Amino acid sequence: MEYMYGLLDLSFWGYVAVSLIMVQITVFAVTLYLHRDAAHRAMDLHPAIRHFCRFWLWMSTGIVTREWVAIHRKHHARCETPDDPHSPQIEGLKKVLLEGAELYQEEARNLETMEKYGRGTPDDWLERRFYSHQNIGITLFVIVMLLLFGVPGIIMIAVQMVSQPLL
């Protein structure tokens, strides 16, 4: 029965704390790296921090830097118009909140959006071989979470996945 709790047998509050820390890391990575650094160039993060954010987002959420940046830039360029990839005014708040991932995936398949708005994003060996393959990162994340935390890791994974669109 001990294997149900993984390699790290934490208390209830330990699982809560780790979950909150992971969610906070994701929020920082999206806010500081994707939004401020990659999309708007409003700040310059150290290359090691950039790489950590790319890795963390790829693994824990499946976010591909180029796709997120391109879609975000297009959102700003076409804000609240029919061309806005995720406008609550056009699509409706319910659709954007509940089906935001689907809207994101649909726009990520738009090669024109990726080409026009995704310029200046990482295009190195890691990006092409690993980070552009979302399912590899998420699969790795699930395996690591289950090994480290066992059955409670399932809830922790769910918290991580649900937090992204909400926060």
mmCIF file of C-alpha atoms in Angstrom, residues 26-43 45 49-50 53-54 57-58 61-70 72-73 104 121-122 127 164:
data_model
loop_
_atom_site.group_PDB
_atom_site.id
_atom_site.type_symbol
_atom_site.label_atom_id
_atom_site.label_comp_id
_atom_site.label_asym_id
_atom_site.label_seq_id
_atom_site.Cartn_x
_atom_site.Cartn_y
_atom_site.Cartn_z
ATOM 1 C CA THR A 26 3.424 28.196 -13.819
ATOM 2 C CA VAL A 27 1.861 31.600 -13.197
ATOM 3 C CA PHE A 28 5.325 33.200 -12.962
ATOM 4 C CA ALA A 29 6.485 31.392 -16.118
ATOM 5 C CA VAL A 30 3.459 32.562 -18.092
ATOM 6 C CA THR A 31 3.473 36.106 -16.722
ATOM 7 C CA LEU A 32 7.189 36.828 -16.698
ATOM 8 C CA TYR A 33 8.538 34.628 -19.472
ATOM 9 C CA LEU A 34 5.758 34.198 -22.044
ATOM 10 C CA HIS A 35 3.984 37.509 -21.585
ATOM 11 C CA ARG A 36 6.609 40.037 -20.528
ATOM 12 C CA ASP A 37 9.793 38.548 -22.026
ATOM 13 C CA ALA A 38 8.823 36.506 -25.101
ATOM 14 C CA ALA A 39 5.645 38.215 -26.344
ATOM 15 C CA HIS A 40 6.152 41.892 -25.525
ATOM 16 C CA ARG A 41 9.907 42.126 -24.966
ATOM 17 C CA ALA A 42 9.200 44.300 -21.952
ATOM 18 C CA MET A 43 11.941 42.595 -19.950
ATOM 19 C CA LEU A 45 15.213 37.310 -18.426
ATOM 20 C CA ILE A 49 15.515 31.373 -16.430
ATOM 21 C CA ARG A 50 14.111 31.431 -19.968
ATOM 22 C CA CYS A 53 10.368 28.445 -18.021
ATOM 23 C CA ARG A 54 10.271 26.848 -21.479
ATOM 24 C CA LEU A 57 5.645 25.098 -19.343
ATOM 25 C CA TRP A 58 6.266 22.374 -21.928
ATOM 26 C CA THR A 61 1.047 22.447 -19.398
ATOM 27 C CA GLY A 62 2.043 21.532 -22.946
ATOM 28 C CA ILE A 63 2.468 25.190 -23.878
ATOM 29 C CA VAL A 64 4.703 25.744 -26.898
ATOM 30 C CA THR A 65 6.393 29.163 -26.657
ATOM 31 C CA ARG A 66 5.986 30.091 -30.333
ATOM 32 C CA GLU A 67 2.300 29.176 -30.381
ATOM 33 C CA TRP A 68 1.467 31.008 -27.154
ATOM 34 C CA VAL A 69 3.388 34.119 -28.186
ATOM 35 C CA ALA A 70 1.906 34.200 -31.702
ATOM 36 C CA HIS A 72 -1.157 36.360 -27.720
ATOM 37 C CA ARG A 73 0.317 38.882 -30.137
ATOM 38 C CA TYR A 104 -5.816 27.876 -28.696
ATOM 39 C CA THR A 121 10.621 33.075 -30.500
ATOM 40 C CA PRO A 122 13.041 30.253 -29.717
ATOM 41 C CA GLU A 127 12.422 23.634 -29.472
ATOM 42 C CA GLN A 164 -3.781 27.441 -16.143
#
